[in-house]
Amino acid sequence: MQPVRYSVLKVADWFLSALQRTGRISPGTWRFLVRHYSPMFGRIGKMHAWITCCMAARSVPAYRRFLADNGFSRSRWRLSSFPETNKDNYVRSFDVLDRCRFGKVQYEGTAVDESAGSSGKPYNWLRSKKELDQVHANFGSYVAHIFPSTRPFIINAYSMGAWATGTNTGIAMNKIGIVKNTGPDIEKIVDTLLFFGPRFDYVITAYPPFLKHLQDRLDQEPAFDWEKFRISGQVGGEPMTEALRDYLEQRYLKIRSGYGASDLTIGIAGETKLTVWLRRRIMHDQQLREAVLGPDENRLPMIFQYSPLENYMEINAQGQLVCTLNNAAILAPKVRYNVGDEGRIYNWPELFAILDTNPEWAREAREAAKVELMKMNFLILYGRADSTISYMGANIYPQDIENGLYHDNPYAADIERFCLTLDTLEDGIEQRPAVNLEVREASQLSAEQRAVMAEAARVGIIRHLTATSRDFAQSLKEDPTTADLRVVVHDYGAGPFADQDSRIKNKYLVQS
């Protein structure tokens, strides 16, 4: 019965993937689909995720061996019975071609996206032409829906060489409007805006800090008048504070963020007017915070909406996101893949069941929802659970800090330990990663010696990151402010180390 079962699953996979393609025919059909979502689509997405796992078990050599190594039994054909995959147990453990369907690659049209890992060794991700076409159509349709315009002009300011987002964003945006791929070059963007003038509706795609740098530069440009231009921003690559959004929206019409991962794909989820309202309200409303996030949760997550038909998501016992990409066109299937992000998930009825318990919440939420009316699932995203900080498109790992910390540092012996924080700068708006150093209890360093320690640490860390992380090196080349890494020296047991005295294992990522 195995060949018969496989044939049935193959037909079902093809049919459900074709149904998804129907929604990508144009931004108009995509808009109709997202406005008419129902919980039934979540159940269909789960069924398709199960089919995707079953198909991969039959057609992907690496996944077959992975299941055998993990004691998978064919008698348990439930989605939850398939073990989770991740970089360590799957990507690093099997050859890149073995992770493709039937261990083969169609040469024509296949592209390679690259991202750097904690060791600096690049990860290469194979994407088929059909896969990329559908990714571009999805992301383009989302941007067209969020920033509606009859004269769109997109300036793509993502790094074009550091990671996959830059190139793919440029191609996706070209499906909905004029595109200029400037990379993070402020002067080139200023020249572009002045040359083409206010006749277009501009959307600038970039990392969040870059939009602030651009805004500050345009404020100083005598020939530029914000009042005459219509400029919005689509950001990604790292979390964004509401303080930064407030600052940017003094000039930009609208700022929205998207969620993606090089391991998976870009455009997995995106912000809407409703999710921005919910995040802002949670900041100040403790009752709503506890109702949505749970008791004793002090982190402020990013909040997105996503399609469970395209990207079926689960939350495992550790509170981490597990994703299956439901698409028969994917060359190297991503099945129950754990990228290491912590989060929660609600569908539309579940979230509004909470909001409807308070008339004010319900009224404000429905008012916000009218703008885009995307009735899709909600992703509450806290970020990486593996002690990394994402900054300017690059991941900063504790290992990178440690490797650069002691190189040519005359006071290396006086360092007890270190931790990372993402600190808000003095303007209360922009954020920068900070390396916090704790001096040894017996150290008697003067203020001048501590300054030398901090500068030597900063130079060593930047040198190491530049040498080992292609993402960081490219970002530094294109935007020198990437090197603005703050190093703060603390007394023993002070600052972020105050509550770590009894820890046997160091805590490398600490909330600011």
Short mmCIF file of C-alpha atoms in Angstrom, two decimals:
data_model
loop_
_atom_site.label_atom_id
_atom_site.label_comp_id
_atom_site.label_asym_id
_atom_site.label_seq_id
_atom_site.Cartn_x
_atom_site.Cartn_y
_atom_site.Cartn_z
CA MET A 1 0.00 0.00 0.00
CA GLN A 2 3.00 2.36 0.31
CA PRO A 3 3.07 3.38 -3.41
CA VAL A 4 -0.71 4.00 -3.33
CA ARG A 5 -0.45 6.03 -0.14
CA TYR A 6 2.42 8.08 -1.57
CA SER A 7 0.44 8.80 -4.75
CA VAL A 8 -2.56 9.99 -2.74
CA LEU A 9 -0.37 12.24 -0.60
CA LYS A 10 1.38 13.61 -3.70
CA VAL A 11 -1.95 14.56 -5.28
CA ALA A 12 -3.12 16.18 -2.04
CA ASP A 13 0.16 18.11 -1.73
CA TRP A 14 -0.10 19.30 -5.32
CA PHE A 15 -3.76 20.32 -4.89
CA LEU A 16 -3.18 22.31 -1.68
CA SER A 17 -0.09 23.99 -3.15
CA ALA A 18 -2.07 24.89 -6.28
CA LEU A 19 -4.77 26.38 -4.03
CA GLN A 20 -2.14 28.60 -2.43
CA ARG A 21 -0.81 29.67 -5.83
CA THR A 22 -4.30 30.85 -6.73
CA GLY A 23 -4.06 33.39 -3.92
CA ARG A 24 -0.80 34.71 -5.37
CA ILE A 25 -2.07 35.41 -8.88
CA SER A 26 -2.14 39.12 -8.11
CA PRO A 27 -2.10 41.46 -5.10
CA GLY A 28 -5.87 41.72 -5.54
CA THR A 29 -6.50 37.99 -5.13
CA TRP A 30 -4.05 37.93 -2.21
CA ARG A 31 -5.96 40.79 -0.57
CA PHE A 32 -9.29 38.97 -1.03
CA LEU A 33 -7.87 35.80 0.53
CA VAL A 34 -6.39 37.44 3.65
CA ARG A 35 -9.64 39.32 4.28
CA HIS A 36 -11.68 36.11 4.21
CA TYR A 37 -9.55 33.87 6.40
CA SER A 38 -11.27 31.53 8.83
CA PRO A 39 -10.10 29.04 11.51
CA MET A 40 -10.76 26.30 8.96
CA PHE A 41 -7.67 27.47 7.08
CA GLY A 42 -5.58 26.70 10.15
CA ARG A 43 -6.86 23.12 10.15
CA ILE A 44 -6.12 22.82 6.43
CA GLY A 45 -2.64 24.22 7.09
CA LYS A 46 -2.05 21.58 9.77
CA MET A 47 -3.17 18.81 7.42
CA HIS A 48 -0.88 20.16 4.70
CA ALA A 49 2.03 20.31 7.18
CA TRP A 50 1.44 16.63 7.99
CA ILE A 51 1.37 15.81 4.26
CA THR A 52 4.60 17.80 3.78
CA CYS A 53 6.29 15.74 6.52
CA CYS A 54 5.04 12.48 5.02
CA MET A 55 6.22 13.48 1.54
CA ALA A 56 9.64 14.50 2.87
CA ALA A 57 9.93 11.17 4.67
CA ARG A 58 9.51 9.45 1.30
CA SER A 59 11.36 11.79 -1.08
CA VAL A 60 14.17 13.52 0.89
CA PRO A 61 17.18 11.24 1.57
CA ALA A 62 18.48 13.25 4.54
CA TYR A 63 15.07 13.41 6.19
CA ARG A 64 14.60 9.66 5.77
CA ARG A 65 17.86 9.01 7.58
CA PHE A 66 17.04 11.67 10.18
CA LEU A 67 13.76 9.93 11.02
CA ALA A 68 15.48 6.55 11.23
CA ASP A 69 18.18 7.97 13.52
CA ASN A 70 15.49 9.37 15.81
CA GLY A 71 13.51 6.14 16.05
CA PHE A 72 10.52 7.36 14.06
CA SER A 73 7.81 4.73 13.67
CA ARG A 74 5.58 4.60 10.61
CA SER A 75 2.78 3.46 12.90
CA ARG A 76 2.60 7.01 14.33
CA TRP A 77 1.60 9.22 11.45
CA ARG A 78 0.60 12.29 13.48
CA LEU A 79 2.22 15.67 12.87
CA SER A 80 3.49 15.86 16.45
CA SER A 81 5.17 12.44 16.10
CA PHE A 82 7.65 13.82 13.55
CA PRO A 83 10.76 15.01 15.46
CA GLU A 84 11.80 18.66 15.26
CA THR A 85 14.63 19.65 12.93
CA ASN A 86 17.09 22.49 13.45
CA LYS A 87 20.56 23.62 12.37
CA ASP A 88 22.37 21.31 14.77
CA ASN A 89 20.53 18.03 14.29
CA TYR A 90 19.63 18.39 10.62
CA VAL A 91 21.32 21.16 8.62
CA ARG A 92 24.83 20.55 9.98
CA SER A 93 24.37 16.78 10.03
CA PHE A 94 23.40 16.14 6.40
CA ASP A 95 24.75 17.14 3.01
CA VAL A 96 23.01 20.04 1.29
CA LEU A 97 21.96 17.95 -1.73
CA ASP A 98 20.67 15.13 0.47
CA ARG A 99 18.31 17.68 2.02
CA CYS A 100 16.76 18.30 -1.41
CA ARG A 101 13.90 16.29 -2.88
CA PHE A 102 15.26 12.99 -4.27
CA GLY A 103 18.77 14.35 -3.60
CA LYS A 104 18.68 16.30 -6.85
CA VAL A 105 18.87 19.92 -7.97
CA GLN A 106 17.31 21.48 -11.03
CA TYR A 107 20.17 23.67 -12.22
CA GLU A 108 18.22 26.19 -14.26
CA GLY A 109 16.69 28.87 -12.05
CA THR A 110 17.99 27.53 -8.73
CA ALA A 111 19.53 30.20 -6.50
CA VAL A 112 21.67 30.07 -3.37
CA ASP A 113 20.98 32.32 -0.40
CA GLU A 114 23.68 32.71 2.22
CA SER A 115 23.62 33.47 5.92
CA ALA A 116 26.41 33.33 8.51
CA GLY A 117 26.25 31.32 11.72
CA SER A 118 27.86 31.60 15.12
CA SER A 119 31.20 30.27 13.88
CA GLY A 120 31.30 32.58 10.88
CA LYS A 121 31.00 29.58 8.56
CA PRO A 122 28.36 30.45 5.97
CA TYR A 123 25.14 28.51 5.61
CA ASN A 124 23.94 28.04 2.05
CA TRP A 125 20.26 27.59 1.29
CA LEU A 126 19.13 26.28 -2.09
CA ARG A 127 15.90 27.78 -3.48
CA SER A 128 14.14 26.66 -6.64
CA LYS A 129 12.84 29.19 -9.17
CA LYS A 130 9.21 28.32 -8.43
CA GLU A 131 9.86 28.60 -4.71
CA LEU A 132 11.40 32.06 -5.05
CA ASP A 133 8.68 33.22 -7.45
CA GLN A 134 6.06 32.39 -4.85
CA VAL A 135 8.04 33.99 -2.01
CA HIS A 136 8.41 37.17 -4.04
CA ALA A 137 4.71 37.23 -4.95
CA ASN A 138 3.70 36.77 -1.31
CA PHE A 139 5.98 39.47 0.06
CA GLY A 140 5.14 41.88 -2.75
CA SER A 141 1.43 41.41 -2.19
CA TYR A 142 1.82 42.05 1.54
CA VAL A 143 3.69 45.33 0.94
CA ALA A 144 1.14 46.42 -1.68
CA HIS A 145 -1.65 45.72 0.82
CA ILE A 146 0.01 47.54 3.74
CA PHE A 147 1.18 50.53 1.66
CA PRO A 148 -1.56 50.95 -0.99
CA SER A 149 -0.59 53.26 -3.86
CA THR A 150 -1.15 53.84 -7.57
CA ARG A 151 2.40 55.21 -7.97
CA PRO A 152 4.71 53.10 -5.77
CA PHE A 153 8.48 53.64 -5.79
CA ILE A 154 10.45 51.29 -3.54
CA ILE A 155 13.99 52.14 -2.43
CA ASN A 156 15.64 48.94 -1.24
CA ALA A 157 18.20 49.94 1.41
CA TYR A 158 18.89 46.44 2.74
CA SER A 159 22.45 45.20 2.46
CA MET A 160 22.70 43.54 -0.94
CA GLY A 161 25.56 41.24 -0.03
CA ALA A 162 25.22 40.31 3.62
CA TRP A 163 22.15 38.14 3.56
CA ALA A 164 19.27 36.92 1.41
CA THR A 165 16.78 39.64 2.33
CA GLY A 166 18.36 42.39 0.23
CA THR A 167 18.30 40.60 -3.11
CA ASN A 168 14.94 38.92 -2.58
CA THR A 169 13.31 42.13 -1.37
CA GLY A 170 14.41 43.93 -4.53
CA ILE A 171 12.94 41.22 -6.77
CA ALA A 172 9.71 41.03 -4.74
CA MET A 173 9.19 44.79 -4.78
CA ASN A 174 9.69 44.91 -8.54
CA LYS A 175 6.41 42.99 -8.87
CA ILE A 176 4.44 45.90 -7.41
CA GLY A 177 6.30 49.07 -8.40
CA ILE A 178 9.45 50.88 -9.46
CA VAL A 179 12.51 49.67 -7.53
CA LYS A 180 15.94 51.13 -6.94
CA ASN A 181 18.39 48.92 -5.04
CA THR A 182 20.65 51.40 -3.30
CA GLY A 183 21.76 49.29 -0.35
CA PRO A 184 22.34 51.19 2.91
CA ASP A 185 23.85 54.22 1.16
CA ILE A 186 22.30 57.35 2.66
CA GLU A 187 23.70 59.82 0.14
CA LYS A 188 22.54 57.71 -2.79
CA ILE A 189 19.00 57.63 -1.32
CA VAL A 190 19.02 61.40 -0.75
CA ASP A 191 20.08 61.92 -4.36
CA THR A 192 17.36 59.54 -5.56
CA LEU A 193 14.62 61.38 -3.65
CA LEU A 194 15.79 64.78 -4.87
CA PHE A 195 16.11 63.57 -8.46
CA PHE A 196 12.67 61.96 -8.76
CA GLY A 197 10.92 64.42 -6.47
CA PRO A 198 7.54 64.08 -4.72
CA ARG A 199 5.64 62.65 -7.69
CA PHE A 200 5.79 59.07 -6.27
CA ASP A 201 4.73 57.30 -3.08
CA TYR A 202 8.01 56.01 -1.64
CA VAL A 203 8.52 52.89 0.50
CA ILE A 204 12.02 52.44 1.89
CA THR A 205 12.95 48.91 2.96
CA ALA A 206 15.76 48.82 5.52
CA TYR A 207 16.96 47.86 8.99
CA PRO A 208 15.20 49.95 11.69
CA PRO A 209 18.28 51.99 12.79
CA PHE A 210 19.05 52.90 9.19
CA LEU A 211 15.73 54.69 8.74
CA LYS A 212 16.62 56.92 11.68
CA HIS A 213 20.02 57.75 10.18
CA LEU A 214 18.30 58.59 6.89
CA GLN A 215 15.67 60.72 8.60
CA ASP A 216 18.29 62.70 10.50
CA ARG A 217 20.25 63.25 7.28
CA LEU A 218 17.17 64.42 5.35
CA ASP A 219 16.32 66.83 8.17
CA GLN A 220 19.68 68.51 7.47
CA GLU A 221 19.19 68.67 3.69
CA PRO A 222 18.07 72.21 2.69
CA ALA A 223 16.70 71.04 -0.66
CA PHE A 224 14.44 68.40 0.89
CA ASP A 225 10.94 69.18 2.18
CA TRP A 226 9.25 66.35 4.11
CA GLU A 227 5.84 68.01 3.69
CA LYS A 228 5.94 67.50 -0.08
CA PHE A 229 6.91 63.81 0.05
CA ARG A 230 4.98 60.67 0.94
CA ILE A 231 7.53 58.23 2.40
CA SER A 232 6.86 55.04 4.40
CA GLY A 233 9.20 52.39 5.78
CA GLN A 234 9.17 48.59 5.72
CA VAL A 235 11.77 47.23 8.15
CA GLY A 236 13.12 43.85 9.21
CA GLY A 237 16.20 42.01 10.39
CA GLU A 238 15.83 42.89 14.08
CA PRO A 239 13.18 43.96 16.61
CA MET A 240 12.08 47.58 16.72
CA THR A 241 11.10 49.65 19.75
CA GLU A 242 7.90 51.66 19.81
CA ALA A 243 10.00 54.70 20.76
CA LEU A 244 11.85 54.35 17.46
CA ARG A 245 8.57 53.92 15.58
CA ASP A 246 7.23 57.10 17.21
CA TYR A 247 10.39 58.97 16.25
CA LEU A 248 10.27 57.77 12.65
CA GLU A 249 6.58 58.47 12.20
CA GLN A 250 7.20 62.14 12.91
CA ARG A 251 8.40 62.16 9.29
CA TYR A 252 7.49 58.84 7.66
CA LEU A 253 3.80 58.18 7.02
CA LYS A 254 3.92 54.62 8.33
CA ILE A 255 6.49 52.13 9.62
CA ARG A 256 5.81 48.40 9.51
CA SER A 257 8.06 45.46 10.33
CA GLY A 258 8.27 41.97 8.84
CA TYR A 259 9.50 38.63 10.18
CA GLY A 260 11.58 36.08 8.34
CA ALA A 261 14.60 33.82 8.78
CA SER A 262 17.28 32.80 6.29
CA ASP A 263 16.79 29.20 7.47
CA LEU A 264 13.19 29.36 6.31
CA THR A 265 12.22 32.26 4.04
CA ILE A 266 11.53 35.98 4.02
CA GLY A 267 8.05 37.39 4.51
CA ILE A 268 6.83 34.72 6.92
CA ALA A 269 4.76 37.26 8.86
CA GLY A 270 4.17 41.00 8.95
CA GLU A 271 2.81 43.81 11.07
CA THR A 272 -0.59 45.39 10.54
CA LYS A 273 -2.41 48.33 12.08
CA LEU A 274 -4.07 45.86 14.48
CA THR A 275 -0.82 44.26 15.66
CA VAL A 276 0.80 47.67 16.19
CA TRP A 277 -2.22 48.77 18.25
CA LEU A 278 -2.02 45.57 20.31
CA ARG A 279 1.70 45.96 20.99
CA ARG A 280 1.35 49.60 22.00
CA ARG A 281 -1.61 48.82 24.25
CA ILE A 282 0.22 45.92 25.93
CA MET A 283 3.07 48.29 26.81
CA HIS A 284 0.83 50.30 29.16
CA ASP A 285 -2.11 48.01 29.99
CA GLN A 286 -1.05 45.38 32.55
CA GLN A 287 -4.41 43.65 32.43
CA LEU A 288 -4.23 43.17 28.66
CA ARG A 289 -0.58 42.13 28.91
CA GLU A 290 -1.41 39.33 31.34
CA ALA A 291 -4.44 38.26 29.31
CA VAL A 292 -2.45 37.96 26.05
CA LEU A 293 1.08 37.13 27.20
CA GLY A 294 0.40 35.40 30.51
CA PRO A 295 1.31 36.37 34.08
CA ASP A 296 4.84 37.50 35.01
CA GLU A 297 5.83 38.17 31.40
CA ASN A 298 7.78 41.43 31.26
CA ARG A 299 9.20 41.19 27.75
CA LEU A 300 7.56 43.26 25.02
CA PRO A 301 7.30 41.03 21.94
CA MET A 302 6.93 41.90 18.31
CA ILE A 303 3.45 40.99 17.07
CA PHE A 304 2.75 39.87 13.51
CA GLN A 305 0.07 38.20 11.41
CA TYR A 306 0.77 35.20 9.18
CA SER A 307 -0.94 32.63 6.99
CA PRO A 308 -1.11 29.09 8.47
CA LEU A 309 -1.86 27.83 4.96
CA GLU A 310 1.61 28.92 3.83
CA ASN A 311 3.61 28.60 7.05
CA TYR A 312 2.16 26.24 9.62
CA MET A 313 3.50 27.11 13.07
CA GLU A 314 3.49 25.30 16.39
CA ILE A 315 4.83 26.20 19.83
CA ASN A 316 6.76 23.39 21.49
CA ALA A 317 7.05 22.57 25.19
CA GLN A 318 9.95 25.04 25.55
CA GLY A 319 7.86 27.86 24.12
CA GLN A 320 9.83 27.89 20.86
CA LEU A 321 8.48 28.32 17.37
CA VAL A 322 8.38 25.24 15.12
CA CYS A 323 7.56 25.93 11.47
CA THR A 324 6.65 23.80 8.44
CA LEU A 325 6.65 25.48 5.03
CA ASN A 326 3.66 24.16 3.10
CA ASN A 327 4.77 24.41 -0.49
CA ALA A 328 5.44 21.63 -2.96
CA ALA A 329 7.81 23.94 -4.89
CA ILE A 330 10.34 24.10 -2.05
CA LEU A 331 13.54 22.42 -3.19
CA ALA A 332 14.84 21.55 0.30
CA PRO A 333 11.71 21.07 2.47
CA LYS A 334 11.61 22.74 5.89
CA VAL A 335 9.60 20.40 8.10
CA ARG A 336 8.92 21.06 11.79
CA TYR A 337 11.96 23.36 11.79
CA ASN A 338 12.94 25.09 15.03
CA VAL A 339 14.80 28.32 14.24
CA GLY A 340 15.24 29.11 17.94
CA ASP A 341 12.68 31.90 18.36
CA GLU A 342 10.39 32.04 21.38
CA GLY A 343 6.75 32.95 20.89
CA ARG A 344 3.02 32.35 21.21
CA ILE A 345 0.27 31.86 18.63
CA TYR A 346 -3.38 32.92 18.46
CA ASN A 347 -5.89 32.61 15.67
CA TRP A 348 -8.40 35.42 15.06
CA PRO A 349 -11.29 34.04 17.20
CA GLU A 350 -8.92 33.18 20.09
CA LEU A 351 -7.44 36.67 20.30
CA PHE A 352 -10.78 38.43 19.93
CA ALA A 353 -12.28 36.18 22.62
CA ILE A 354 -9.75 37.86 24.95
CA LEU A 355 -10.31 41.36 23.57
CA ASP A 356 -14.10 41.04 23.78
CA THR A 357 -13.90 40.68 27.57
CA ASN A 358 -13.25 44.42 27.74
CA PRO A 359 -15.49 46.78 25.69
CA GLU A 360 -12.69 49.32 25.24
CA TRP A 361 -10.25 46.70 23.97
CA ALA A 362 -12.84 45.30 21.58
CA ARG A 363 -13.81 48.72 20.19
CA GLU A 364 -10.22 49.88 19.64
CA ALA A 365 -9.15 46.54 18.15
CA ARG A 366 -11.99 46.44 15.63
CA GLU A 367 -11.31 50.03 14.66
CA ALA A 368 -7.65 49.17 14.01
CA ALA A 369 -8.57 45.97 12.15
CA LYS A 370 -10.69 47.92 9.64
CA VAL A 371 -7.57 49.38 8.02
CA GLU A 372 -6.20 46.17 6.46
CA LEU A 373 -8.73 43.59 7.72
CA MET A 374 -6.31 40.67 7.61
CA LYS A 375 -8.10 37.87 9.48
CA MET A 376 -5.02 35.70 9.71
CA ASN A 377 -3.27 34.15 12.71
CA PHE A 378 -1.24 36.19 15.20
CA LEU A 379 2.41 35.48 16.02
CA ILE A 380 3.69 36.82 19.35
CA LEU A 381 7.47 36.81 18.89
CA TYR A 382 10.01 37.33 21.68
CA GLY A 383 13.09 36.60 19.59
CA ARG A 384 15.98 34.16 19.74
CA ALA A 385 16.21 31.82 22.69
CA ASP A 386 19.91 31.09 22.09
CA SER A 387 21.48 34.18 23.67
CA THR A 388 21.99 36.12 20.44
CA ILE A 389 21.32 39.73 19.58
CA SER A 390 20.33 40.62 16.02
CA TYR A 391 21.86 43.88 14.92
CA MET A 392 21.96 45.45 11.43
CA GLY A 393 21.10 42.07 9.91
CA ALA A 394 23.88 40.18 11.72
CA ASN A 395 23.61 37.90 14.74
CA ILE A 396 26.00 38.71 17.59
CA TYR A 397 26.75 35.62 19.65
CA PRO A 398 28.39 35.33 23.08
CA GLN A 399 31.13 33.24 21.49
CA ASP A 400 32.04 36.15 19.21
CA ILE A 401 32.32 38.48 22.19
CA GLU A 402 34.49 36.08 24.14
CA ASN A 403 36.80 35.48 21.20
CA GLY A 404 37.37 39.19 20.68
CA LEU A 405 37.36 40.22 24.32
CA TYR A 406 40.79 39.12 25.39
CA HIS A 407 42.79 39.76 22.22
CA ASP A 408 45.54 42.37 22.84
CA ASN A 409 43.72 43.60 25.94
CA PRO A 410 46.27 44.63 28.61
CA TYR A 411 43.64 44.20 31.33
CA ALA A 412 42.16 40.91 30.14
CA ALA A 413 43.11 39.28 33.44
CA ASP A 414 40.91 41.75 35.30
CA ILE A 415 37.71 40.67 33.48
CA GLU A 416 35.51 38.42 35.60
CA ARG A 417 32.76 37.82 33.03
CA PHE A 418 30.62 39.55 30.45
CA CYS A 419 27.06 39.73 29.19
CA LEU A 420 25.17 41.31 26.30
CA THR A 421 22.34 43.81 26.51
CA LEU A 422 20.45 45.78 23.88
CA ASP A 423 20.44 49.28 25.37
CA THR A 424 18.39 52.32 24.47
CA LEU A 425 20.61 55.32 23.74
CA GLU A 426 20.39 58.67 25.49
CA ASP A 427 17.86 59.96 22.95
CA GLY A 428 15.41 57.30 24.21
CA ILE A 429 14.79 56.11 20.67
CA GLU A 430 17.65 54.22 19.07
CA GLN A 431 19.09 50.95 20.35
CA ARG A 432 22.64 49.60 20.23
CA PRO A 433 24.13 46.34 21.48
CA ALA A 434 26.21 46.76 24.63
CA VAL A 435 28.92 44.51 25.99
CA ASN A 436 28.98 44.68 29.78
CA LEU A 437 32.23 43.75 31.52
CA GLU A 438 32.46 42.84 35.20
CA VAL A 439 35.86 43.45 36.80
CA ARG A 440 37.24 40.92 39.23
CA GLU A 441 36.47 41.47 42.91
CA ALA A 442 40.11 42.08 43.80
CA SER A 443 40.82 44.44 40.89
CA GLN A 444 41.84 47.99 41.69
CA LEU A 445 41.59 49.62 38.26
CA SER A 446 41.54 53.38 37.88
CA ALA A 447 39.05 55.17 35.65
CA GLU A 448 41.74 55.58 32.98
CA GLN A 449 42.60 51.89 33.10
CA ARG A 450 38.93 50.94 32.78
CA ALA A 451 38.65 53.18 29.72
CA VAL A 452 41.63 51.41 28.15
CA MET A 453 40.05 48.03 28.97
CA ALA A 454 36.76 49.04 27.36
CA GLU A 455 38.35 50.41 24.18
CA ALA A 456 40.66 47.39 23.79
CA ALA A 457 37.63 45.10 24.19
CA ARG A 458 35.61 47.06 21.63
CA VAL A 459 38.42 47.01 19.06
CA GLY A 460 39.04 43.30 19.62
CA ILE A 461 35.35 42.39 19.29
CA ILE A 462 34.88 44.45 16.12
CA ARG A 463 38.04 42.91 14.66
CA HIS A 464 36.84 39.38 15.44
CA LEU A 465 33.30 39.97 14.11
CA THR A 466 34.69 41.50 10.93
CA ALA A 467 36.99 38.51 10.41
CA THR A 468 34.48 35.75 11.17
CA SER A 469 31.01 37.07 10.28
CA ARG A 470 30.37 37.88 6.65
CA ASP A 471 27.09 39.56 7.61
CA PHE A 472 28.80 41.88 10.08
CA ALA A 473 31.71 42.64 7.74
CA GLN A 474 29.34 43.57 4.92
CA SER A 475 27.18 45.71 7.20
CA LEU A 476 30.31 47.48 8.51
CA LYS A 477 31.49 48.14 4.97
CA GLU A 478 28.18 49.63 3.90
CA ASP A 479 27.32 51.44 7.13
CA PRO A 480 30.24 52.43 9.41
CA THR A 481 27.87 53.10 12.35
CA THR A 482 27.66 49.32 12.70
CA ALA A 483 30.93 49.64 14.65
CA ASP A 484 29.16 51.68 17.33
CA LEU A 485 29.38 48.84 19.84
CA ARG A 486 29.15 50.09 23.40
CA VAL A 487 31.38 48.55 26.07
CA VAL A 488 30.49 49.32 29.70
CA VAL A 489 32.70 48.35 32.64
CA HIS A 490 30.96 47.51 35.94
CA ASP A 491 32.22 46.87 39.46
CA TYR A 492 32.05 43.32 40.72
CA GLY A 493 28.41 42.33 41.31
CA ALA A 494 27.06 45.62 39.94
CA GLY A 495 24.76 46.55 37.07
CA PRO A 496 23.48 43.56 35.08
CA PHE A 497 25.64 41.24 37.21
CA ALA A 498 23.88 42.12 40.46
CA ASP A 499 21.53 39.12 40.34
CA GLN A 500 24.07 36.61 38.99
CA ASP A 501 26.22 36.03 42.09
CA SER A 502 24.83 32.58 42.74
CA ARG A 503 24.86 31.41 39.13
CA ILE A 504 27.10 28.50 38.23
CA LYS A 505 26.48 29.05 34.54
CA ASN A 506 26.94 32.58 33.25
CA LYS A 507 23.97 34.36 31.75
CA TYR A 508 25.20 35.91 28.53
CA LEU A 509 22.08 37.78 27.41
CA VAL A 510 20.47 40.06 29.99
CA GLN A 511 17.41 42.27 29.65
CA SER A 512 18.38 45.96 29.71
#
